[in-house]
Amino acid sequence: MSEHGQTSDLELLTFRVADQEYSLDIMSVREIRGWTRTTPMPHAPDYMRGVINLRGTVLPVMDLARRLNLPSQETNDRNVIIVVKMNGTLTGLLVDAVSDIVAITEDDLQIPPDISSDPQLSVVRALTVIDDRMIRVLDLAAVVPSRSDEAA
Amino acid sequence: MSDQNDPMAEIRASFFIECEELLEALQDGLQELDDGSEDPETINVVFRAVHSIKGGAGAFGLETLVRFAHRYETVLDEVRNGSLHPDSEAMKLFFLAADQLSDLVRASRDDTPLPEETSEELLGRLDALLGDEGGSEEVEPADFTPMGLSLSLDLPDLDAGPALNRITVRFKPEQELFATGNEPQMLLRNLAALGEAKIRCDMSDLPLLPDLAPETPYLQWIVELETEASEPEIRDIFEFVDGLCEIEISGGEEDSAPLAESAPPPPAPPPEVPKPAAVSPPVAAPTGSAPVASPPAAPAAAAVADKDGEGDGRKGATAAKSVVRVDLERIERLVNLVGELVINQAMLSQSLDEAGLSPHSDAMNGLEEFQRLTRDIQDSVMMIRAQPVKSLFQRMSRIVRESSAAVEKDVRLVTEGEATEVDKTVIERLSDPLTHMIRNAVDHGLETAEKRLAAGKSKAGTVTLTAAHRSGRVIIEVADDGAGINRPRVQEIAVNKGLISPDVQLSDSEIDNLLFLPGFSTASKVSNLSGRGVGMDVVKTAIQSLGGRISINSEPGKGTTFSISLPLTLAVLDGMVVNVAGETLVLPLNVVVETLSLGPDDVQMLRPGAYVVRVRGGFVPLYDLGVMLGYRSSRKTGEGSIVLLISLEDGSRAALVIDGIQDQRQVVIKGLDDSFYRAPGIAAATILGDGQIALILDPADIIAGMGHIRGSDFMFSERMTANE
Amino acid sequence: MGLTVLAVDDSRTMRDMIRMALAPAGFTVHLAEDGVHGIEVLEGISPDAIITDINMPRMDGFGFIDAVRDQDAHRATPILVLTTESAPELKMRARNAGATGWIVKPFDPAKLVKALHMVAG
């Protein structure tokens, strides 16, 4: 895994959502697949795009822009669904496009300033700068809600 | 990973599976005894079940289990040999002990703490049944030495010290020795294997040939042994023939008798000497009715089988059925594959259809055959997963025992249809809701003994648990012969808890259904069983998640019956595929009573937002499925709309407006991951021929979502209450 | 040494254990679920030794031994009885029925192997 004896602490998958750059720990990413029509779920929260057929299983897909309270874009063929695994279940995250995979160390991560009023930031675990671009590292557990969270 | 390769772990797992079967047989047997069975085989089965559990448990060093089983078995043995006649109290104790045994088995299996206190108490009571002389007989520790994990041969230790003993063994077999399949030659060989041996045969007793009785042994052997083995080790060799021969072991003394260098082959078991009785021609059967002698090998089996009195073959049939154990995962895989096959076939069917082939073309005929085969395969695969509800019912009989004891009521459980087969997953997931229903029946359904007697009923209440197949579904009923639902009281509670408005008029059935409302609990006082915040709403949710429905039927003074209707399998569904607002949806076919096309005067507005449709004189609430599911905001209730009339087993009905009917077909049910969102009114999903997902509706949930009270005040809810 | 053994026990666990104890030691193991089944199996094989449980449905161990001894072909076949009880009277009953020896359950695989070699070679 390590190159030149230097270990990178983590690899990030970076992607664009509503013209902003975000990233996820690559370890939680299972696959990336092209956009396909979702079947809407009745009365679902607006960030729930619906479900798709992922090789015979039903995959719930979340519109990440809506989830992050960003203006939702029209979906087009370039959109992709990042399939992530969280607490043993698979979820699809609809994003504009995937950019890159970057390797960084924990030292490159900065704790975001505490602006708790910003709901967007509560799902951002850390910030990092790559090629002068600020990239938000998402806290997947906060992005993908669990039913118990809602019940509580 | 090591678990998979460890044969002991495998056998251990298989032992616990066998234990479940044995515990089931134990329950059955006890029940038969309790019902007054006189068949001696019944107690034998009971005894053997406990005995076999003990045997296996010993092999795995499960000492607590062995100890309990042993003492339980000791008491059962007394029953078996007729010296103990269990009264009803003793039978109750036997049931409790069986429950405890089953707890111990499961605790041992799951490696959870063993419920030892109960064990001690029960063992004390079991021992008491034995009377004074019985006492508590402890298992000899040697009896449960765990079987070693190593399979290496326990060969004599060759490196032991050089201390050689010179031992002389004189061995004279008696006639009985040969009847047991023991062989002098073998014994001598084993003896010789202990060291340097000189064996000679003493033939001095051998009579002259004419006097020789063929079955009488005349020979004896003298073995001089130079060995490291001790005398007990030598005695061990003769353990099996102890009492069947003369044996003398002396330390190193020379025998004066003349020696022969090596033994002649001993006159091995009276060779193939024809046994006079066995081959003598059958005595002429004078009556002529006696059966002709059969070939020699067969009658032995037949004769003994008859001797054991099991000629009826009842038990025999079950034992002889050959069974293959299959890893559940493999079946799951098969089920999934067949599911894919069904989807694939649907896709193929769709593309052939789109290609515009004639329905009489070879391809279409072939497809039809393909569909038939697919369905047959699917049914067969589902059969593999089916198992009788018996194990579930047995668990329930325990629940009845425990819960009736807790509330001090005398309750009899009657079960019917134990052989009814249901998908294994359904059975597993029925356990909790059924437990709750049984507890409810015992706690709330049945009256106290005094009240029963006052009402002219028998002192003991009866809970009846039945299972049956009815029109492609499984119906499970829990019935009690109690006082019936106290409807005024139920309504009062519902009003007090703000679940309904005080002035609403409800039918009996509507009142009964209030029990299923979240937050409803009839317990006016907290008993040992209730008061845990689990209501019938939880039961209902559990049943619905299985694709089932639950309904109530209660008659004042006579009792209450809860009926659960379940699909035979969780894997496929006969569905009606419909279009609503551009989406494809599937409704379970069995709820669709009929399809209607709205005429000009069919729809009546009850008040703004609430419509009814007239169906043969009656009025049924009308809803636009597209609006209900949030797919569109404006209602389509006009003339010419297509309407599905759906009806549930509890009698509730609704008319659903849809845009069109696509098809009726079998769909493969795909579970929805509801870990962060559960859509109201949606039971599951399926994959259509074009690869798209269609949602499968849950009609009961849809109707429930329309508001709790129907008929008189069905407010149309624009948005179904999501969090119920 | 390649001995052939018939093991009769109604407990699947016990049958599994017997097979596991004997197969690695080079035995060919045939299994039967009870006495009746054992007799049926015997029609097709000629084992060097037989192991049988006592408590079994349909035909118990005593009945089974009886039936085996009634057959000329198996009059001298060594039969070991598996018993959880070390009770002497059970051993005596088994012997009177024609059993060659006994093994107390739970058995040590090595002991079982050894006992079989002792009676059957």
PDB file of N, CA, C and O in Angstrom, chain B residues 337-387:
ATOM      1  N   LEU B 337     -31.321 -17.040  -6.668  1.00  0.00           N
ATOM      2  CA  LEU B 337     -31.119 -17.356  -8.075  1.00  0.00           C
ATOM      3  C   LEU B 337     -32.444 -17.558  -8.792  1.00  0.00           C
ATOM      4  O   LEU B 337     -32.635 -17.081  -9.911  1.00  0.00           O
ATOM      5  N   VAL B 338     -33.340 -18.250  -8.126  1.00  0.00           N
ATOM      6  CA  VAL B 338     -34.643 -18.461  -8.739  1.00  0.00           C
ATOM      7  C   VAL B 338     -35.350 -17.123  -8.898  1.00  0.00           C
ATOM      8  O   VAL B 338     -36.016 -16.863  -9.898  1.00  0.00           O
ATOM      9  N   GLY B 339     -35.162 -16.256  -7.917  1.00  0.00           N
ATOM     10  CA  GLY B 339     -35.714 -14.912  -8.013  1.00  0.00           C
ATOM     11  C   GLY B 339     -35.196 -14.202  -9.254  1.00  0.00           C
ATOM     12  O   GLY B 339     -35.955 -13.607 -10.022  1.00  0.00           O
ATOM     13  N   GLU B 340     -33.886 -14.318  -9.462  1.00  0.00           N
ATOM     14  CA  GLU B 340     -33.293 -13.705 -10.647  1.00  0.00           C
ATOM     15  C   GLU B 340     -33.887 -14.318 -11.913  1.00  0.00           C
ATOM     16  O   GLU B 340     -34.129 -13.630 -12.899  1.00  0.00           O
ATOM     17  N   LEU B 341     -34.093 -15.623 -11.849  1.00  0.00           N
ATOM     18  CA  LEU B 341     -34.658 -16.317 -13.000  1.00  0.00           C
ATOM     19  C   LEU B 341     -36.034 -15.766 -13.346  1.00  0.00           C
ATOM     20  O   LEU B 341     -36.367 -15.557 -14.513  1.00  0.00           O
ATOM     21  N   VAL B 342     -36.825 -15.531 -12.302  1.00  0.00           N
ATOM     22  CA  VAL B 342     -38.169 -15.015 -12.523  1.00  0.00           C
ATOM     23  C   VAL B 342     -38.098 -13.626 -13.151  1.00  0.00           C
ATOM     24  O   VAL B 342     -38.818 -13.310 -14.101  1.00  0.00           O
ATOM     25  N   ILE B 343     -37.195 -12.807 -12.616  1.00  0.00           N
ATOM     26  CA  ILE B 343     -37.041 -11.457 -13.166  1.00  0.00           C
ATOM     27  C   ILE B 343     -36.580 -11.538 -14.619  1.00  0.00           C
ATOM     28  O   ILE B 343     -37.092 -10.846 -15.502  1.00  0.00           O
ATOM     29  N   ASN B 344     -35.616 -12.417 -14.839  1.00  0.00           N
ATOM     30  CA  ASN B 344     -35.080 -12.598 -16.171  1.00  0.00           C
ATOM     31  C   ASN B 344     -36.146 -13.011 -17.164  1.00  0.00           C
ATOM     32  O   ASN B 344     -36.205 -12.547 -18.295  1.00  0.00           O
ATOM     33  N   GLN B 345     -36.971 -13.908 -16.704  1.00  0.00           N
ATOM     34  CA  GLN B 345     -38.036 -14.397 -17.544  1.00  0.00           C
ATOM     35  C   GLN B 345     -39.013 -13.263 -17.864  1.00  0.00           C
ATOM     36  O   GLN B 345     -39.495 -13.149 -18.988  1.00  0.00           O
ATOM     37  N   ALA B 346     -39.247 -12.416 -16.861  1.00  0.00           N
ATOM     38  CA  ALA B 346     -40.129 -11.279 -17.094  1.00  0.00           C
ATOM     39  C   ALA B 346     -39.530 -10.341 -18.140  1.00  0.00           C
ATOM     40  O   ALA B 346     -40.224  -9.826 -19.012  1.00  0.00           O
ATOM     41  N   MET B 347     -38.202 -10.147 -18.045  1.00  0.00           N
ATOM     42  CA  MET B 347     -37.534  -9.279 -19.009  1.00  0.00           C
ATOM     43  C   MET B 347     -37.646  -9.859 -20.416  1.00  0.00           C
ATOM     44  O   MET B 347     -37.943  -9.160 -21.379  1.00  0.00           O
ATOM     45  N   LEU B 348     -37.392 -11.151 -20.509  1.00  0.00           N
ATOM     46  CA  LEU B 348     -37.441 -11.835 -21.788  1.00  0.00           C
ATOM     47  C   LEU B 348     -38.842 -11.727 -22.383  1.00  0.00           C
ATOM     48  O   LEU B 348     -39.039 -11.426 -23.558  1.00  0.00           O
ATOM     49  N   SER B 349     -39.799 -11.953 -21.502  1.00  0.00           N
ATOM     50  CA  SER B 349     -41.189 -11.895 -21.910  1.00  0.00           C
ATOM     51  C   SER B 349     -41.516 -10.516 -22.469  1.00  0.00           C
ATOM     52  O   SER B 349     -42.156 -10.377 -23.512  1.00  0.00           O
ATOM     53  N   GLN B 350     -41.014  -9.504 -21.769  1.00  0.00           N
ATOM     54  CA  GLN B 350     -41.280  -8.136 -22.193  1.00  0.00           C
ATOM     55  C   GLN B 350     -40.655  -7.848 -23.564  1.00  0.00           C
ATOM     56  O   GLN B 350     -41.293  -7.265 -24.439  1.00  0.00           O
ATOM     57  N   SER B 351     -39.407  -8.301 -23.744  1.00  0.00           N
ATOM     58  CA  SER B 351     -38.773  -7.959 -25.015  1.00  0.00           C
ATOM     59  C   SER B 351     -39.373  -8.748 -26.170  1.00  0.00           C
ATOM     60  O   SER B 351     -39.477  -8.240 -27.292  1.00  0.00           O
ATOM     61  N   LEU B 352     -39.806  -9.961 -25.918  1.00  0.00           N
ATOM     62  CA  LEU B 352     -40.472 -10.723 -26.975  1.00  0.00           C
ATOM     63  C   LEU B 352     -41.789 -10.045 -27.348  1.00  0.00           C
ATOM     64  O   LEU B 352     -42.170  -9.973 -28.509  1.00  0.00           O
ATOM     65  N   ASP B 353     -42.424  -9.543 -26.330  1.00  0.00           N
ATOM     66  CA  ASP B 353     -43.687  -8.859 -26.535  1.00  0.00           C
ATOM     67  C   ASP B 353     -43.472  -7.613 -27.377  1.00  0.00           C
ATOM     68  O   ASP B 353     -44.203  -7.352 -28.337  1.00  0.00           O
ATOM     69  N   GLU B 354     -42.428  -6.869 -27.011  1.00  0.00           N
ATOM     70  CA  GLU B 354     -42.139  -5.633 -27.735  1.00  0.00           C
ATOM     71  C   GLU B 354     -41.706  -5.910 -29.174  1.00  0.00           C
ATOM     72  O   GLU B 354     -41.884  -5.087 -30.062  1.00  0.00           O
ATOM     73  N   ALA B 355     -41.114  -7.089 -29.377  1.00  0.00           N
ATOM     74  CA  ALA B 355     -40.676  -7.440 -30.721  1.00  0.00           C
ATOM     75  C   ALA B 355     -41.875  -7.757 -31.619  1.00  0.00           C
ATOM     76  O   ALA B 355     -41.719  -7.974 -32.820  1.00  0.00           O
ATOM     77  N   GLY B 356     -43.044  -7.793 -31.028  1.00  0.00           N
ATOM     78  CA  GLY B 356     -44.256  -7.987 -31.792  1.00  0.00           C
ATOM     79  C   GLY B 356     -44.437  -9.398 -32.339  1.00  0.00           C
ATOM     80  O   GLY B 356     -44.982  -9.596 -33.415  1.00  0.00           O
ATOM     81  N   LEU B 357     -43.950 -10.371 -31.588  1.00  0.00           N
ATOM     82  CA  LEU B 357     -44.100 -11.760 -32.041  1.00  0.00           C
ATOM     83  C   LEU B 357     -45.552 -12.211 -31.896  1.00  0.00           C
ATOM     84  O   LEU B 357     -46.254 -11.778 -30.987  1.00  0.00           O
ATOM     85  N   SER B 358     -45.933 -13.077 -32.784  1.00  0.00           N
ATOM     86  CA  SER B 358     -47.281 -13.620 -32.691  1.00  0.00           C
ATOM     87  C   SER B 358     -47.385 -14.500 -31.454  1.00  0.00           C
ATOM     88  O   SER B 358     -46.455 -15.221 -31.114  1.00  0.00           O
ATOM     89  N   PRO B 359     -48.512 -14.410 -30.773  1.00  0.00           N
ATOM     90  CA  PRO B 359     -48.673 -15.238 -29.575  1.00  0.00           C
ATOM     91  C   PRO B 359     -48.611 -16.737 -29.881  1.00  0.00           C
ATOM     92  O   PRO B 359     -48.434 -17.545 -28.980  1.00  0.00           O
ATOM     93  N   HIS B 360     -48.760 -17.079 -31.155  1.00  0.00           N
ATOM     94  CA  HIS B 360     -48.731 -18.503 -31.503  1.00  0.00           C
ATOM     95  C   HIS B 360     -47.366 -18.918 -32.051  1.00  0.00           C
ATOM     96  O   HIS B 360     -47.187 -20.051 -32.482  1.00  0.00           O
ATOM     97  N   SER B 361     -46.429 -18.003 -32.037  1.00  0.00           N
ATOM     98  CA  SER B 361     -45.100 -18.338 -32.543  1.00  0.00           C
ATOM     99  C   SER B 361     -44.418 -19.326 -31.602  1.00  0.00           C
ATOM    100  O   SER B 361     -44.779 -19.459 -30.425  1.00  0.00           O
ATOM    101  N   ASP B 362     -43.428 -20.005 -32.147  1.00  0.00           N
ATOM    102  CA  ASP B 362     -42.678 -20.972 -31.345  1.00  0.00           C
ATOM    103  C   ASP B 362     -42.063 -20.298 -30.126  1.00  0.00           C
ATOM    104  O   ASP B 362     -42.054 -20.845 -29.021  1.00  0.00           O
ATOM    105  N   ALA B 363     -41.551 -19.094 -30.353  1.00  0.00           N
ATOM    106  CA  ALA B 363     -40.881 -18.397 -29.256  1.00  0.00           C
ATOM    107  C   ALA B 363     -41.861 -18.135 -28.117  1.00  0.00           C
ATOM    108  O   ALA B 363     -41.538 -18.347 -26.947  1.00  0.00           O
ATOM    109  N   MET B 364     -43.054 -17.691 -28.440  1.00  0.00           N
ATOM    110  CA  MET B 364     -44.026 -17.399 -27.406  1.00  0.00           C
ATOM    111  C   MET B 364     -44.510 -18.674 -26.714  1.00  0.00           C
ATOM    112  O   MET B 364     -44.717 -18.688 -25.507  1.00  0.00           O
ATOM    113  N   ASN B 365     -44.662 -19.734 -27.506  1.00  0.00           N
ATOM    114  CA  ASN B 365     -45.045 -21.008 -26.888  1.00  0.00           C
ATOM    115  C   ASN B 365     -43.957 -21.490 -25.946  1.00  0.00           C
ATOM    116  O   ASN B 365     -44.224 -21.988 -24.852  1.00  0.00           O
ATOM    117  N   GLY B 366     -42.721 -21.329 -26.417  1.00  0.00           N
ATOM    118  CA  GLY B 366     -41.592 -21.741 -25.575  1.00  0.00           C
ATOM    119  C   GLY B 366     -41.541 -20.922 -24.304  1.00  0.00           C
ATOM    120  O   GLY B 366     -41.258 -21.438 -23.224  1.00  0.00           O
ATOM    121  N   LEU B 367     -41.842 -19.648 -24.449  1.00  0.00           N
ATOM    122  CA  LEU B 367     -41.818 -18.780 -23.283  1.00  0.00           C
ATOM    123  C   LEU B 367     -42.854 -19.208 -22.255  1.00  0.00           C
ATOM    124  O   LEU B 367     -42.608 -19.195 -21.046  1.00  0.00           O
ATOM    125  N   GLU B 368     -43.991 -19.604 -22.773  1.00  0.00           N
ATOM    126  CA  GLU B 368     -45.052 -20.049 -21.880  1.00  0.00           C
ATOM    127  C   GLU B 368     -44.592 -21.250 -21.048  1.00  0.00           C
ATOM    128  O   GLU B 368     -44.805 -21.321 -19.837  1.00  0.00           O
ATOM    129  N   GLU B 369     -43.949 -22.178 -21.763  1.00  0.00           N
ATOM    130  CA  GLU B 369     -43.418 -23.362 -21.090  1.00  0.00           C
ATOM    131  C   GLU B 369     -42.355 -22.953 -20.061  1.00  0.00           C
ATOM    132  O   GLU B 369     -42.296 -23.463 -18.945  1.00  0.00           O
ATOM    133  N   PHE B 370     -41.532 -21.995 -20.471  1.00  0.00           N
ATOM    134  CA  PHE B 370     -40.487 -21.473 -19.607  1.00  0.00           C
ATOM    135  C   PHE B 370     -41.102 -20.878 -18.336  1.00  0.00           C
ATOM    136  O   PHE B 370     -40.628 -21.106 -17.218  1.00  0.00           O
ATOM    137  N   GLN B 371     -42.195 -20.167 -18.515  1.00  0.00           N
ATOM    138  CA  GLN B 371     -42.861 -19.562 -17.364  1.00  0.00           C
ATOM    139  C   GLN B 371     -43.388 -20.619 -16.411  1.00  0.00           C
ATOM    140  O   GLN B 371     -43.257 -20.505 -15.195  1.00  0.00           O
ATOM    141  N   ARG B 372     -43.954 -21.656 -17.007  1.00  0.00           N
ATOM    142  CA  ARG B 372     -44.516 -22.725 -16.184  1.00  0.00           C
ATOM    143  C   ARG B 372     -43.410 -23.405 -15.374  1.00  0.00           C
ATOM    144  O   ARG B 372     -43.531 -23.634 -14.179  1.00  0.00           O
ATOM    145  N   LEU B 373     -42.302 -23.684 -16.083  1.00  0.00           N
ATOM    146  CA  LEU B 373     -41.184 -24.339 -15.411  1.00  0.00           C
ATOM    147  C   LEU B 373     -40.611 -23.451 -14.303  1.00  0.00           C
ATOM    148  O   LEU B 373     -40.305 -23.918 -13.210  1.00  0.00           O
ATOM    149  N   THR B 374     -40.501 -22.177 -14.617  1.00  0.00           N
ATOM    150  CA  THR B 374     -39.952 -21.254 -13.635  1.00  0.00           C
ATOM    151  C   THR B 374     -40.785 -21.287 -12.364  1.00  0.00           C
ATOM    152  O   THR B 374     -40.284 -21.346 -11.254  1.00  0.00           O
ATOM    153  N   ARG B 375     -42.093 -21.272 -12.578  1.00  0.00           N
ATOM    154  CA  ARG B 375     -42.982 -21.272 -11.435  1.00  0.00           C
ATOM    155  C   ARG B 375     -42.855 -22.579 -10.629  1.00  0.00           C
ATOM    156  O   ARG B 375     -42.835 -22.564  -9.397  1.00  0.00           O
ATOM    157  N   ASP B 376     -42.749 -23.686 -11.360  1.00  0.00           N
ATOM    158  CA  ASP B 376     -42.587 -24.969 -10.678  1.00  0.00           C
ATOM    159  C   ASP B 376     -41.295 -24.997  -9.865  1.00  0.00           C
ATOM    160  O   ASP B 376     -41.261 -25.461  -8.725  1.00  0.00           O
ATOM    161  N   ILE B 377     -40.238 -24.513 -10.496  1.00  0.00           N
ATOM    162  CA  ILE B 377     -38.961 -24.498  -9.782  1.00  0.00           C
ATOM    163  C   ILE B 377     -39.076 -23.631  -8.544  1.00  0.00           C
ATOM    164  O   ILE B 377     -38.643 -23.991  -7.451  1.00  0.00           O
ATOM    165  N   GLN B 378     -39.712 -22.502  -8.732  1.00  0.00           N
ATOM    166  CA  GLN B 378     -39.857 -21.594  -7.614  1.00  0.00           C
ATOM    167  C   GLN B 378     -40.636 -22.232  -6.466  1.00  0.00           C
ATOM    168  O   GLN B 378     -40.223 -22.168  -5.310  1.00  0.00           O
ATOM    169  N   ASP B 379     -41.743 -22.885  -6.812  1.00  0.00           N
ATOM    170  CA  ASP B 379     -42.530 -23.550  -5.778  1.00  0.00           C
ATOM    171  C   ASP B 379     -41.705 -24.597  -5.055  1.00  0.00           C
ATOM    172  O   ASP B 379     -41.749 -24.730  -3.829  1.00  0.00           O
ATOM    173  N   SER B 380     -40.935 -25.364  -5.830  1.00  0.00           N
ATOM    174  CA  SER B 380     -40.141 -26.425  -5.219  1.00  0.00           C
ATOM    175  C   SER B 380     -39.084 -25.851  -4.291  1.00  0.00           C
ATOM    176  O   SER B 380     -38.823 -26.384  -3.218  1.00  0.00           O
ATOM    177  N   VAL B 381     -38.480 -24.765  -4.736  1.00  0.00           N
ATOM    178  CA  VAL B 381     -37.455 -24.155  -3.893  1.00  0.00           C
ATOM    179  C   VAL B 381     -38.078 -23.638  -2.597  1.00  0.00           C
ATOM    180  O   VAL B 381     -37.525 -23.795  -1.517  1.00  0.00           O
ATOM    181  N   MET B 382     -39.255 -23.071  -2.729  1.00  0.00           N
ATOM    182  CA  MET B 382     -39.923 -22.563  -1.538  1.00  0.00           C
ATOM    183  C   MET B 382     -40.252 -23.686  -0.570  1.00  0.00           C
ATOM    184  O   MET B 382     -40.221 -23.524   0.633  1.00  0.00           O
ATOM    185  N   MET B 383     -40.567 -24.854  -1.149  1.00  0.00           N
ATOM    186  CA  MET B 383     -40.879 -26.012  -0.308  1.00  0.00           C
ATOM    187  C   MET B 383     -39.694 -26.385   0.575  1.00  0.00           C
ATOM    188  O   MET B 383     -39.854 -26.875   1.675  1.00  0.00           O
ATOM    189  N   ILE B 384     -38.505 -26.152   0.042  1.00  0.00           N
ATOM    190  CA  ILE B 384     -37.318 -26.508   0.825  1.00  0.00           C
ATOM    191  C   ILE B 384     -37.272 -25.679   2.102  1.00  0.00           C
ATOM    192  O   ILE B 384     -36.875 -26.145   3.154  1.00  0.00           O
ATOM    193  N   ARG B 385     -37.699 -24.441   1.966  1.00  0.00           N
ATOM    194  CA  ARG B 385     -37.623 -23.559   3.122  1.00  0.00           C
ATOM    195  C   ARG B 385     -38.780 -23.753   4.098  1.00  0.00           C
ATOM    196  O   ARG B 385     -38.762 -23.221   5.199  1.00  0.00           O
ATOM    197  N   ALA B 386     -39.790 -24.473   3.645  1.00  0.00           N
ATOM    198  CA  ALA B 386     -40.957 -24.617   4.505  1.00  0.00           C
ATOM    199  C   ALA B 386     -40.681 -25.590   5.634  1.00  0.00           C
ATOM    200  O   ALA B 386     -39.977 -26.579   5.462  1.00  0.00           O
ATOM    201  N   GLN B 387     -41.204 -25.296   6.788  1.00  0.00           N
ATOM    202  CA  GLN B 387     -41.129 -26.264   7.874  1.00  0.00           C
ATOM    203  C   GLN B 387     -42.397 -26.174   8.703  1.00  0.00           C
ATOM    204  O   GLN B 387     -43.073 -25.155   8.715  1.00  0.00           O
TER     205      GLN B 387
END
